[in-house]
PDB file of N, CA, C, O and CB in Angstrom:
ATOM      1  N   MET A   1     113.373  69.378  -8.934  1.00  0.00           N
ATOM      2  CA  MET A   1     112.714  68.415  -8.076  1.00  0.00           C
ATOM      3  C   MET A   1     111.363  68.056  -8.686  1.00  0.00           C
ATOM      4  O   MET A   1     110.591  68.947  -9.043  1.00  0.00           O
ATOM      5  CB  MET A   1     112.549  68.970  -6.638  1.00  0.00           C
ATOM      6  N   ILE A   2     111.075  66.794  -8.807  1.00  0.00           N
ATOM      7  CA  ILE A   2     109.796  66.330  -9.325  1.00  0.00           C
ATOM      8  C   ILE A   2     108.950  65.882  -8.137  1.00  0.00           C
ATOM      9  O   ILE A   2     109.370  65.061  -7.322  1.00  0.00           O
ATOM     10  CB  ILE A   2     109.983  65.167 -10.367  1.00  0.00           C
ATOM     11  N   VAL A   3     107.752  66.445  -8.065  1.00  0.00           N
ATOM     12  CA  VAL A   3     106.849  66.097  -6.970  1.00  0.00           C
ATOM     13  C   VAL A   3     105.714  65.266  -7.534  1.00  0.00           C
ATOM     14  O   VAL A   3     105.071  65.664  -8.505  1.00  0.00           O
ATOM     15  CB  VAL A   3     106.306  67.370  -6.250  1.00  0.00           C
ATOM     16  N   SER A   4     105.472  64.143  -6.947  1.00  0.00           N
ATOM     17  CA  SER A   4     104.366  63.284  -7.352  1.00  0.00           C
ATOM     18  C   SER A   4     103.279  63.378  -6.305  1.00  0.00           C
ATOM     19  O   SER A   4     103.526  63.165  -5.118  1.00  0.00           O
ATOM     20  CB  SER A   4     104.829  61.814  -7.545  1.00  0.00           C
ATOM     21  N   CYS A   5     102.087  63.693  -6.742  1.00  0.00           N
ATOM     22  CA  CYS A   5     100.995  63.750  -5.784  1.00  0.00           C
ATOM     23  C   CYS A   5      99.763  63.092  -6.390  1.00  0.00           C
ATOM     24  O   CYS A   5      99.588  63.069  -7.608  1.00  0.00           O
ATOM     25  CB  CYS A   5     100.693  65.213  -5.372  1.00  0.00           C
ATOM     26  N   VAL A   6      98.937  62.571  -5.542  1.00  0.00           N
ATOM     27  CA  VAL A   6      97.702  61.943  -5.975  1.00  0.00           C
ATOM     28  C   VAL A   6      96.641  63.027  -6.054  1.00  0.00           C
ATOM     29  O   VAL A   6      96.411  63.754  -5.088  1.00  0.00           O
ATOM     30  CB  VAL A   6      97.272  60.789  -5.009  1.00  0.00           C
ATOM     31  N   ARG A   7      96.013  63.128  -7.179  1.00  0.00           N
ATOM     32  CA  ARG A   7      94.942  64.094  -7.364  1.00  0.00           C
ATOM     33  C   ARG A   7      93.612  63.370  -7.249  1.00  0.00           C
ATOM     34  O   ARG A   7      93.472  62.216  -7.654  1.00  0.00           O
ATOM     35  CB  ARG A   7      95.065  64.819  -8.733  1.00  0.00           C
ATOM     36  N   GLN A   8      92.640  64.075  -6.687  1.00  0.00           N
ATOM     37  CA  GLN A   8      91.297  63.526  -6.556  1.00  0.00           C
ATOM     38  C   GLN A   8      90.349  64.460  -7.279  1.00  0.00           C
ATOM     39  O   GLN A   8      90.439  65.677  -7.123  1.00  0.00           O
ATOM     40  CB  GLN A   8      90.887  63.349  -5.057  1.00  0.00           C
ATOM     41  N   CYS A   9      89.445  63.908  -8.065  1.00  0.00           N
ATOM     42  CA  CYS A   9      88.465  64.689  -8.792  1.00  0.00           C
ATOM     43  C   CYS A   9      87.481  65.298  -7.797  1.00  0.00           C
ATOM     44  O   CYS A   9      86.900  64.588  -6.976  1.00  0.00           O
ATOM     45  CB  CYS A   9      87.729  63.818  -9.843  1.00  0.00           C
ATOM     46  N   ASN A  10      87.298  66.605  -7.872  1.00  0.00           N
ATOM     47  CA  ASN A  10      86.374  67.279  -6.973  1.00  0.00           C
ATOM     48  C   ASN A  10      84.920  67.021  -7.338  1.00  0.00           C
ATOM     49  O   ASN A  10      84.029  67.361  -6.561  1.00  0.00           O
ATOM     50  CB  ASN A  10      86.643  68.759  -6.976  1.00  0.00           C
ATOM     51  N   TYR A  11      84.660  66.439  -8.482  1.00  0.00           N
ATOM     52  CA  TYR A  11      83.282  66.137  -8.880  1.00  0.00           C
ATOM     53  C   TYR A  11      82.881  64.729  -8.450  1.00  0.00           C
ATOM     54  O   TYR A  11      81.896  64.556  -7.733  1.00  0.00           O
ATOM     55  CB  TYR A  11      83.118  66.289 -10.398  1.00  0.00           C
ATOM     56  N   CYS A  12      83.637  63.729  -8.884  1.00  0.00           N
ATOM     57  CA  CYS A  12      83.252  62.335  -8.595  1.00  0.00           C
ATOM     58  C   CYS A  12      84.008  61.744  -7.409  1.00  0.00           C
ATOM     59  O   CYS A  12      83.685  60.651  -6.946  1.00  0.00           O
ATOM     60  CB  CYS A  12      83.490  61.469  -9.819  1.00  0.00           C
ATOM     61  N   ARG A  13      85.014  62.469  -6.918  1.00  0.00           N
ATOM     62  CA  ARG A  13      85.818  62.078  -5.751  1.00  0.00           C
ATOM     63  C   ARG A  13      86.705  60.851  -5.981  1.00  0.00           C
ATOM     64  O   ARG A  13      87.277  60.328  -5.024  1.00  0.00           O
ATOM     65  CB  ARG A  13      84.910  61.809  -4.591  1.00  0.00           C
ATOM     66  N   SER A  14      86.831  60.385  -7.211  1.00  0.00           N
ATOM     67  CA  SER A  14      87.749  59.272  -7.460  1.00  0.00           C
ATOM     68  C   SER A  14      89.117  59.819  -7.854  1.00  0.00           C
ATOM     69  O   SER A  14      89.246  60.985  -8.224  1.00  0.00           O
ATOM     70  CB  SER A  14      87.196  58.332  -8.567  1.00  0.00           C
ATOM     71  N   ALA A  15      90.120  58.979  -7.771  1.00  0.00           N
ATOM     72  CA  ALA A  15      91.490  59.399  -8.058  1.00  0.00           C
ATOM     73  C   ALA A  15      91.666  59.722  -9.539  1.00  0.00           C
ATOM     74  O   ALA A  15      91.051  59.099 -10.404  1.00  0.00           O
ATOM     75  CB  ALA A  15      92.482  58.309  -7.636  1.00  0.00           C
ATOM     76  N   ILE A  16      92.508  60.699  -9.809  1.00  0.00           N
ATOM     77  CA  ILE A  16      92.931  60.993 -11.168  1.00  0.00           C
ATOM     78  C   ILE A  16      94.294  60.326 -11.315  1.00  0.00           C
ATOM     79  O   ILE A  16      95.280  60.771 -10.727  1.00  0.00           O
ATOM     80  CB  ILE A  16      92.987  62.565 -11.463  1.00  0.00           C
ATOM     81  N   THR A  17      94.340  59.273 -12.089  1.00  0.00           N
ATOM     82  CA  THR A  17      95.542  58.461 -12.177  1.00  0.00           C
ATOM     83  C   THR A  17      96.505  58.994 -13.232  1.00  0.00           C
ATOM     84  O   THR A  17      96.128  59.778 -14.103  1.00  0.00           O
ATOM     85  CB  THR A  17      95.178  57.021 -12.486  1.00  0.00           C
ATOM     86  N   SER A  18      97.724  58.562 -13.135  1.00  0.00           N
ATOM     87  CA  SER A  18      98.764  58.954 -14.078  1.00  0.00           C
ATOM     88  C   SER A  18      98.318  58.601 -15.492  1.00  0.00           C
ATOM     89  O   SER A  18      97.843  57.493 -15.742  1.00  0.00           O
ATOM     90  CB  SER A  18     100.113  58.267 -13.737  1.00  0.00           C
ATOM     91  N   GLY A  19      98.470  59.525 -16.391  1.00  0.00           N
ATOM     92  CA  GLY A  19      98.086  59.297 -17.777  1.00  0.00           C
ATOM     93  C   GLY A  19      96.692  59.806 -18.117  1.00  0.00           C
ATOM     94  O   GLY A  19      96.378  59.986 -19.293  1.00  0.00           O
ATOM     95  N   GLN A  20      95.851  60.041 -17.119  1.00  0.00           N
ATOM     96  CA  GLN A  20      94.523  60.587 -17.379  1.00  0.00           C
ATOM     97  C   GLN A  20      94.620  62.094 -17.577  1.00  0.00           C
ATOM     98  O   GLN A  20      95.399  62.770 -16.905  1.00  0.00           O
ATOM     99  CB  GLN A  20      93.550  60.251 -16.222  1.00  0.00           C
ATOM    100  N   ARG A  21      93.824  62.611 -18.501  1.00  0.00           N
ATOM    101  CA  ARG A  21      93.773  64.056 -18.695  1.00  0.00           C
ATOM    102  C   ARG A  21      92.888  64.662 -17.619  1.00  0.00           C
ATOM    103  O   ARG A  21      91.865  64.092 -17.241  1.00  0.00           O
ATOM    104  CB  ARG A  21      93.248  64.418 -20.114  1.00  0.00           C
ATOM    105  N   TRP A  22      93.305  65.839 -17.128  1.00  0.00           N
ATOM    106  CA  TRP A  22      92.548  66.487 -16.071  1.00  0.00           C
ATOM    107  C   TRP A  22      92.611  67.997 -16.226  1.00  0.00           C
ATOM    108  O   TRP A  22      93.469  68.527 -16.931  1.00  0.00           O
ATOM    109  CB  TRP A  22      93.073  66.068 -14.696  1.00  0.00           C
ATOM    110  N   VAL A  23      91.689  68.682 -15.557  1.00  0.00           N
ATOM    111  CA  VAL A  23      91.592  70.143 -15.586  1.00  0.00           C
ATOM    112  C   VAL A  23      91.781  70.648 -14.170  1.00  0.00           C
ATOM    113  O   VAL A  23      91.271  70.057 -13.219  1.00  0.00           O
ATOM    114  CB  VAL A  23      90.220  70.622 -16.178  1.00  0.00           C
ATOM    115  N   ARG A  24      92.521  71.751 -14.028  1.00  0.00           N
ATOM    116  CA  ARG A  24      92.721  72.363 -12.710  1.00  0.00           C
ATOM    117  C   ARG A  24      92.024  73.720 -12.699  1.00  0.00           C
ATOM    118  O   ARG A  24      92.261  74.554 -13.573  1.00  0.00           O
ATOM    119  CB  ARG A  24      94.249  72.513 -12.373  1.00  0.00           C
ATOM    120  N   GLU A  25      91.164  73.934 -11.705  1.00  0.00           N
ATOM    121  CA  GLU A  25      90.437  75.190 -11.546  1.00  0.00           C
ATOM    122  C   GLU A  25      91.000  75.934 -10.344  1.00  0.00           C
ATOM    123  O   GLU A  25      91.063  75.389  -9.242  1.00  0.00           O
ATOM    124  CB  GLU A  25      88.908  74.939 -11.379  1.00  0.00           C
ATOM    125  N   LYS A  26      91.408  77.176 -10.559  1.00  0.00           N
ATOM    126  CA  LYS A  26      91.960  77.981  -9.473  1.00  0.00           C
ATOM    127  C   LYS A  26      90.807  78.570  -8.667  1.00  0.00           C
ATOM    128  O   LYS A  26      89.878  79.152  -9.227  1.00  0.00           O
ATOM    129  CB  LYS A  26      92.892  79.109 -10.024  1.00  0.00           C
ATOM    130  N   ILE A  27      90.876  78.411  -7.337  1.00  0.00           N
ATOM    131  CA  ILE A  27      89.826  78.879  -6.444  1.00  0.00           C
ATOM    132  C   ILE A  27      90.403  79.949  -5.527  1.00  0.00           C
ATOM    133  O   ILE A  27      91.388  79.712  -4.828  1.00  0.00           O
ATOM    134  CB  ILE A  27      89.225  77.705  -5.620  1.00  0.00           C
ATOM    135  N   TYR A  28      89.790  81.119  -5.533  1.00  0.00           N
ATOM    136  CA  TYR A  28      90.171  82.177  -4.604  1.00  0.00           C
ATOM    137  C   TYR A  28      89.128  82.247  -3.507  1.00  0.00           C
ATOM    138  O   TYR A  28      87.935  82.359  -3.791  1.00  0.00           O
ATOM    139  CB  TYR A  28      90.312  83.548  -5.328  1.00  0.00           C
ATOM    140  N   ASP A  29      89.553  82.183  -2.278  1.00  0.00           N
ATOM    141  CA  ASP A  29      88.643  82.269  -1.134  1.00  0.00           C
ATOM    142  C   ASP A  29      88.966  83.544  -0.377  1.00  0.00           C
ATOM    143  O   ASP A  29      89.985  83.613   0.310  1.00  0.00           O
ATOM    144  CB  ASP A  29      88.764  81.013  -0.201  1.00  0.00           C
ATOM    145  N   PRO A  30      88.102  84.568  -0.493  1.00  0.00           N
ATOM    146  CA  PRO A  30      88.386  85.844   0.167  1.00  0.00           C
ATOM    147  C   PRO A  30      88.443  85.736   1.688  1.00  0.00           C
ATOM    148  O   PRO A  30      88.987  86.626   2.341  1.00  0.00           O
ATOM    149  CB  PRO A  30      87.345  86.858  -0.220  1.00  0.00           C
ATOM    150  N   THR A  31      87.903  84.684   2.259  1.00  0.00           N
ATOM    151  CA  THR A  31      87.939  84.527   3.721  1.00  0.00           C
ATOM    152  C   THR A  31      89.324  84.128   4.209  1.00  0.00           C
ATOM    153  O   THR A  31      89.583  84.165   5.412  1.00  0.00           O
ATOM    154  CB  THR A  31      86.915  83.486   4.169  1.00  0.00           C
ATOM    155  N   LEU A  32      90.220  83.746   3.301  1.00  0.00           N
ATOM    156  CA  LEU A  32      91.567  83.337   3.706  1.00  0.00           C
ATOM    157  C   LEU A  32      92.519  84.523   3.801  1.00  0.00           C
ATOM    158  O   LEU A  32      93.688  84.341   4.141  1.00  0.00           O
ATOM    159  CB  LEU A  32      92.119  82.314   2.727  1.00  0.00           C
ATOM    160  N   ASN A  33      92.051  85.722   3.511  1.00  0.00           N
ATOM    161  CA  ASN A  33      92.826  86.959   3.662  1.00  0.00           C
ATOM    162  C   ASN A  33      94.234  86.885   3.083  1.00  0.00           C
ATOM    163  O   ASN A  33      95.213  86.791   3.823  1.00  0.00           O
ATOM    164  CB  ASN A  33      92.916  87.316   5.111  1.00  0.00           C
ATOM    165  N   GLY A  34      94.329  86.927   1.770  1.00  0.00           N
ATOM    166  CA  GLY A  34      95.628  87.034   1.121  1.00  0.00           C
ATOM    167  C   GLY A  34      96.414  85.752   0.975  1.00  0.00           C
ATOM    168  O   GLY A  34      97.541  85.779   0.482  1.00  0.00           O
ATOM    169  N   ARG A  35      95.865  84.651   1.381  1.00  0.00           N
ATOM    170  CA  ARG A  35      96.599  83.396   1.199  1.00  0.00           C
ATOM    171  C   ARG A  35      96.575  82.995  -0.269  1.00  0.00           C
ATOM    172  O   ARG A  35      95.764  83.486  -1.053  1.00  0.00           O
ATOM    173  CB  ARG A  35      95.999  82.271   2.079  1.00  0.00           C
ATOM    174  N   ASP A  36      97.464  82.109  -0.613  1.00  0.00           N
ATOM    175  CA  ASP A  36      97.529  81.628  -1.989  1.00  0.00           C
ATOM    176  C   ASP A  36      96.226  80.930  -2.370  1.00  0.00           C
ATOM    177  O   ASP A  36      95.526  80.392  -1.512  1.00  0.00           O
ATOM    178  CB  ASP A  36      98.723  80.672  -2.171  1.00  0.00           C
ATOM    179  N   PRO A  37      95.905  80.943  -3.667  1.00  0.00           N
ATOM    180  CA  PRO A  37      94.677  80.265  -4.095  1.00  0.00           C
ATOM    181  C   PRO A  37      94.804  78.756  -3.930  1.00  0.00           C
ATOM    182  O   PRO A  37      95.908  78.215  -3.866  1.00  0.00           O
ATOM    183  CB  PRO A  37      94.352  80.610  -5.558  1.00  0.00           C
ATOM    184  N   SER A  38      93.673  78.097  -3.864  1.00  0.00           N
ATOM    185  CA  SER A  38      93.667  76.638  -3.850  1.00  0.00           C
ATOM    186  C   SER A  38      93.191  76.173  -5.223  1.00  0.00           C
ATOM    187  O   SER A  38      92.796  76.987  -6.058  1.00  0.00           O
ATOM    188  CB  SER A  38      92.751  76.069  -2.696  1.00  0.00           C
ATOM    189  N   TYR A  39      93.229  74.894  -5.449  1.00  0.00           N
ATOM    190  CA  TYR A  39      92.865  74.363  -6.752  1.00  0.00           C
ATOM    191  C   TYR A  39      91.922  73.183  -6.601  1.00  0.00           C
ATOM    192  O   TYR A  39      92.027  72.401  -5.656  1.00  0.00           O
ATOM    193  CB  TYR A  39      94.110  73.951  -7.533  1.00  0.00           C
ATOM    194  N   HIS A  40      90.994  73.068  -7.553  1.00  0.00           N
ATOM    195  CA  HIS A  40      90.139  71.893  -7.669  1.00  0.00           C
ATOM    196  C   HIS A  40      90.532  71.195  -8.963  1.00  0.00           C
ATOM    197  O   HIS A  40      90.810  71.856  -9.964  1.00  0.00           O
ATOM    198  CB  HIS A  40      88.601  72.274  -7.650  1.00  0.00           C
ATOM    199  N   CYS A  41      90.556  69.880  -8.952  1.00  0.00           N
ATOM    200  CA  CYS A  41      90.911  69.099 -10.134  1.00  0.00           C
ATOM    201  C   CYS A  41      89.707  68.279 -10.584  1.00  0.00           C
ATOM    202  O   CYS A  41      88.915  67.818  -9.763  1.00  0.00           O
ATOM    203  CB  CYS A  41      92.123  68.177  -9.846  1.00  0.00           C
ATOM    204  N   TYR A  42      89.581  68.105 -11.891  1.00  0.00           N
ATOM    205  CA  TYR A  42      88.463  67.364 -12.470  1.00  0.00           C
ATOM    206  C   TYR A  42      88.963  66.496 -13.613  1.00  0.00           C
ATOM    207  O   TYR A  42      89.930  66.848 -14.289  1.00  0.00           O
ATOM    208  CB  TYR A  42      87.357  68.325 -12.962  1.00  0.00           C
ATOM    209  N   HIS A  43      88.302  65.355 -13.832  1.00  0.00           N
ATOM    210  CA  HIS A  43      88.605  64.540 -15.004  1.00  0.00           C
ATOM    211  C   HIS A  43      88.224  65.340 -16.253  1.00  0.00           C
ATOM    212  O   HIS A  43      87.158  65.953 -16.291  1.00  0.00           O
ATOM    213  CB  HIS A  43      87.844  63.165 -14.955  1.00  0.00           C
ATOM    214  N   ALA A  44      89.081  65.337 -17.265  1.00  0.00           N
ATOM    215  CA  ALA A  44      88.835  66.101 -18.485  1.00  0.00           C
ATOM    216  C   ALA A  44      88.160  65.268 -19.571  1.00  0.00           C
ATOM    217  O   ALA A  44      87.656  65.818 -20.550  1.00  0.00           O
ATOM    218  CB  ALA A  44      90.135  66.660 -19.010  1.00  0.00           C
ATOM    219  N   GLU A  45      88.147  63.956 -19.404  1.00  0.00           N
ATOM    220  CA  GLU A  45      87.527  63.071 -20.391  1.00  0.00           C
ATOM    221  C   GLU A  45      86.492  62.189 -19.702  1.00  0.00           C
ATOM    222  O   GLU A  45      86.668  61.816 -18.542  1.00  0.00           O
ATOM    223  CB  GLU A  45      88.598  62.200 -21.108  1.00  0.00           C
ATOM    224  N   PRO A  46      85.417  61.855 -20.404  1.00  0.00           N
ATOM    225  CA  PRO A  46      84.379  61.000 -19.794  1.00  0.00           C
ATOM    226  C   PRO A  46      84.914  59.606 -19.466  1.00  0.00           C
ATOM    227  O   PRO A  46      85.745  59.060 -20.191  1.00  0.00           O
ATOM    228  CB  PRO A  46      83.167  60.879 -20.734  1.00  0.00           C
ATOM    229  N   SER A  47      84.432  59.051 -18.381  1.00  0.00           N
ATOM    230  CA  SER A  47      84.744  57.659 -18.047  1.00  0.00           C
ATOM    231  C   SER A  47      83.854  56.762 -18.900  1.00  0.00           C
ATOM    232  O   SER A  47      82.896  57.230 -19.515  1.00  0.00           O
ATOM    233  CB  SER A  47      84.537  57.372 -16.510  1.00  0.00           C
ATOM    234  N   ALA A  48      84.167  55.499 -18.933  1.00  0.00           N
ATOM    235  CA  ALA A  48      83.385  54.546 -19.718  1.00  0.00           C
ATOM    236  C   ALA A  48      81.915  54.603 -19.297  1.00  0.00           C
ATOM    237  O   ALA A  48      81.594  54.535 -18.111  1.00  0.00           O
ATOM    238  CB  ALA A  48      83.944  53.110 -19.549  1.00  0.00           C
ATOM    239  N   GLY A  49      81.040  54.727 -20.276  1.00  0.00           N
ATOM    240  CA  GLY A  49      79.607  54.744 -20.002  1.00  0.00           C
ATOM    241  C   GLY A  49      79.047  56.108 -19.630  1.00  0.00           C
ATOM    242  O   GLY A  49      77.839  56.239 -19.434  1.00  0.00           O
ATOM    243  N   GLN A  50      79.892  57.126 -19.529  1.00  0.00           N
ATOM    244  CA  GLN A  50      79.419  58.468 -19.195  1.00  0.00           C
ATOM    245  C   GLN A  50      79.314  59.314 -20.456  1.00  0.00           C
ATOM    246  O   GLN A  50      80.060  59.120 -21.416  1.00  0.00           O
ATOM    247  CB  GLN A  50      80.358  59.142 -18.173  1.00  0.00           C
ATOM    248  N   GLU A  51      78.369  60.259 -20.438  1.00  0.00           N
ATOM    249  CA  GLU A  51      78.193  61.130 -21.596  1.00  0.00           C
ATOM    250  C   GLU A  51      79.149  62.308 -21.586  1.00  0.00           C
ATOM    251  O   GLU A  51      79.570  62.769 -22.647  1.00  0.00           O
ATOM    252  CB  GLU A  51      76.778  61.632 -21.653  1.00  0.00           C
ATOM    253  N   GLY A  52      79.499  62.800 -20.410  1.00  0.00           N
ATOM    254  CA  GLY A  52      80.384  63.951 -20.329  1.00  0.00           C
ATOM    255  C   GLY A  52      81.432  63.750 -19.267  1.00  0.00           C
ATOM    256  O   GLY A  52      81.302  62.880 -18.406  1.00  0.00           O
ATOM    257  N   SER A  53      82.475  64.560 -19.329  1.00  0.00           N
ATOM    258  CA  SER A  53      83.529  64.479 -18.324  1.00  0.00           C
ATOM    259  C   SER A  53      83.068  65.135 -17.029  1.00  0.00           C
ATOM    260  O   SER A  53      82.066  65.849 -17.011  1.00  0.00           O
ATOM    261  CB  SER A  53      84.822  65.142 -18.834  1.00  0.00           C
ATOM    262  N   CYS A  54      83.782  64.899 -15.975  1.00  0.00           N
ATOM    263  CA  CYS A  54      83.465  65.532 -14.690  1.00  0.00           C
ATOM    264  C   CYS A  54      83.571  67.051 -14.811  1.00  0.00           C
ATOM    265  O   CYS A  54      82.774  67.779 -14.219  1.00  0.00           O
ATOM    266  CB  CYS A  54      84.409  65.013 -13.575  1.00  0.00           C
ATOM    267  N   TRP A  55      84.553  67.531 -15.576  1.00  0.00           N
ATOM    268  CA  TRP A  55      84.711  68.978 -15.795  1.00  0.00           C
ATOM    269  C   TRP A  55      83.478  69.548 -16.500  1.00  0.00           C
ATOM    270  O   TRP A  55      82.960  70.592 -16.103  1.00  0.00           O
ATOM    271  CB  TRP A  55      85.989  69.269 -16.629  1.00  0.00           C
ATOM    272  N   GLU A  56      83.008  68.859 -17.551  1.00  0.00           N
ATOM    273  CA  GLU A  56      81.830  69.328 -18.277  1.00  0.00           C
ATOM    274  C   GLU A  56      80.595  69.340 -17.372  1.00  0.00           C
ATOM    275  O   GLU A  56      79.798  70.277 -17.418  1.00  0.00           O
ATOM    276  CB  GLU A  56      81.576  68.444 -19.509  1.00  0.00           C
ATOM    277  N   LYS A  57      80.441  68.317 -16.566  1.00  0.00           N
ATOM    278  CA  LYS A  57      79.299  68.258 -15.646  1.00  0.00           C
ATOM    279  C   LYS A  57      79.374  69.375 -14.605  1.00  0.00           C
ATOM    280  O   LYS A  57      78.363  70.000 -14.284  1.00  0.00           O
ATOM    281  CB  LYS A  57      79.245  66.887 -14.946  1.00  0.00           C
ATOM    282  N   HIS A  58      80.576  69.622 -14.081  1.00  0.00           N
ATOM    283  CA  HIS A  58      80.780  70.699 -13.106  1.00  0.00           C
ATOM    284  C   HIS A  58      80.413  72.048 -13.721  1.00  0.00           C
ATOM    285  O   HIS A  58      79.703  72.841 -13.102  1.00  0.00           O
ATOM    286  CB  HIS A  58      82.248  70.717 -12.611  1.00  0.00           C
ATOM    287  N   GLU A  59      80.891  72.308 -14.931  1.00  0.00           N
ATOM    288  CA  GLU A  59      80.601  73.567 -15.608  1.00  0.00           C
ATOM    289  C   GLU A  59      79.111  73.718 -15.908  1.00  0.00           C
ATOM    290  O   GLU A  59      78.569  74.819 -15.813  1.00  0.00           O
ATOM    291  CB  GLU A  59      81.403  73.663 -16.899  1.00  0.00           C
ATOM    292  N   MET A  60      78.450  72.623 -16.267  1.00  0.00           N
ATOM    293  CA  MET A  60      77.009  72.659 -16.536  1.00  0.00           C
ATOM    294  C   MET A  60      76.246  73.010 -15.258  1.00  0.00           C
ATOM    295  O   MET A  60      75.315  73.814 -15.295  1.00  0.00           O
ATOM    296  CB  MET A  60      76.521  71.296 -17.102  1.00  0.00           C
ATOM    297  N   GLU A  61      76.630  72.419 -14.139  1.00  0.00           N
ATOM    298  CA  GLU A  61      75.982  72.730 -12.864  1.00  0.00           C
ATOM    299  C   GLU A  61      76.183  74.196 -12.486  1.00  0.00           C
ATOM    300  O   GLU A  61      75.259  74.834 -11.981  1.00  0.00           O
ATOM    301  CB  GLU A  61      76.526  71.822 -11.754  1.00  0.00           C
ATOM    302  N   ARG A  62      77.377  74.735 -12.726  1.00  0.00           N
ATOM    303  CA  ARG A  62      77.641  76.150 -12.435  1.00  0.00           C
ATOM    304  C   ARG A  62      76.780  77.053 -13.304  1.00  0.00           C
ATOM    305  O   ARG A  62      76.257  78.060 -12.827  1.00  0.00           O
ATOM    306  CB  ARG A  62      79.126  76.479 -12.650  1.00  0.00           C
ATOM    307  N   GLU A  63      76.627  76.700 -14.574  1.00  0.00           N
ATOM    308  CA  GLU A  63      75.816  77.507 -15.483  1.00  0.00           C
ATOM    309  C   GLU A  63      74.337  77.460 -15.086  1.00  0.00           C
ATOM    310  O   GLU A  63      73.645  78.476 -15.137  1.00  0.00           O
ATOM    311  CB  GLU A  63      75.994  77.019 -16.931  1.00  0.00           C
ATOM    312  N   ILE A  64      73.866  76.294 -14.696  1.00  0.00           N
ATOM    313  CA  ILE A  64      72.472  76.176 -14.235  1.00  0.00           C
ATOM    314  C   ILE A  64      72.261  77.015 -12.992  1.00  0.00           C
ATOM    315  O   ILE A  64      71.236  77.686 -12.865  1.00  0.00           O
ATOM    316  CB  ILE A  64      72.104  74.703 -13.949  1.00  0.00           C
ATOM    317  N   ALA A  65      73.215  76.990 -12.070  1.00  0.00           N
ATOM    318  CA  ALA A  65      73.107  77.786 -10.838  1.00  0.00           C
ATOM    319  C   ALA A  65      73.101  79.276 -11.168  1.00  0.00           C
ATOM    320  O   ALA A  65      72.328  80.029 -10.576  1.00  0.00           O
ATOM    321  CB  ALA A  65      74.273  77.459  -9.870  1.00  0.00           C
ATOM    322  N   ARG A  66      73.953  79.720 -12.109  1.00  0.00           N
ATOM    323  CA  ARG A  66      73.972  81.137 -12.511  1.00  0.00           C
ATOM    324  C   ARG A  66      72.653  81.540 -13.141  1.00  0.00           C
ATOM    325  O   ARG A  66      72.121  82.607 -12.836  1.00  0.00           O
ATOM    326  CB  ARG A  66      75.121  81.407 -13.491  1.00  0.00           C
ATOM    327  N   THR A  67      72.123  80.705 -14.013  1.00  0.00           N
ATOM    328  CA  THR A  67      70.866  80.989 -14.691  1.00  0.00           C
ATOM    329  C   THR A  67      69.718  81.044 -13.698  1.00  0.00           C
ATOM    330  O   THR A  67      68.856  81.918 -13.790  1.00  0.00           O
ATOM    331  CB  THR A  67      70.587  79.940 -15.761  1.00  0.00           C
ATOM    332  N   THR A  68      69.703  80.124 -12.760  1.00  0.00           N
ATOM    333  CA  THR A  68      68.660  80.079 -11.744  1.00  0.00           C
ATOM    334  C   THR A  68      68.728  81.307 -10.843  1.00  0.00           C
ATOM    335  O   THR A  68      67.694  81.867 -10.479  1.00  0.00           O
ATOM    336  CB  THR A  68      68.782  78.802 -10.911  1.00  0.00           C
ATOM    337  N   ALA A  69      69.934  81.726 -10.483  1.00  0.00           N
ATOM    338  CA  ALA A  69      70.115  82.897  -9.618  1.00  0.00           C
ATOM    339  C   ALA A  69      69.635  84.170 -10.327  1.00  0.00           C
ATOM    340  O   ALA A  69      69.054  85.046  -9.687  1.00  0.00           O
ATOM    341  CB  ALA A  69      71.603  83.042  -9.204  1.00  0.00           C
ATOM    342  N   ARG A  70      69.868  84.280 -11.621  1.00  0.00           N
ATOM    343  CA  ARG A  70      69.424  85.451 -12.368  1.00  0.00           C
ATOM    344  C   ARG A  70      67.918  85.489 -12.499  1.00  0.00           C
ATOM    345  O   ARG A  70      67.316  86.563 -12.487  1.00  0.00           O
ATOM    346  CB  ARG A  70      70.060  85.474 -13.741  1.00  0.00           C
ATOM    347  N   ALA A  71      67.297  84.313 -12.624  1.00  0.00           N
ATOM    348  CA  ALA A  71      65.845  84.238 -12.807  1.00  0.00           C
ATOM    349  C   ALA A  71      65.090  84.539 -11.512  1.00  0.00           C
ATOM    350  O   ALA A  71      63.917  84.911 -11.552  1.00  0.00           O
ATOM    351  CB  ALA A  71      65.453  82.857 -13.323  1.00  0.00           C
ATOM    352  N   ALA A  72      65.743  84.382 -10.388  1.00  0.00           N
ATOM    353  CA  ALA A  72      65.054  84.561  -9.097  1.00  0.00           C
ATOM    354  C   ALA A  72      64.886  86.001  -8.719  1.00  0.00           C
ATOM    355  O   ALA A  72      64.327  86.302  -7.664  1.00  0.00           O
ATOM    356  CB  ALA A  72      65.798  83.858  -8.007  1.00  0.00           C
TER     357      ALA A  72
END
């Protein structure tokens, strides 16, 4: 069975269309008590006029947050 679903980028909130490269991040939420993980999807390539992809921007923000938390 082939399932077609519309994916939305968790960074820019726009649709990830067929043919676009994307990244899936597995999210574990301990508050869900043993439920299956959820996933966040991100564009893997920069859009026209952008310097980095949504995935790269997301990862950069996470790294800045980690660095800031360690410095505090």
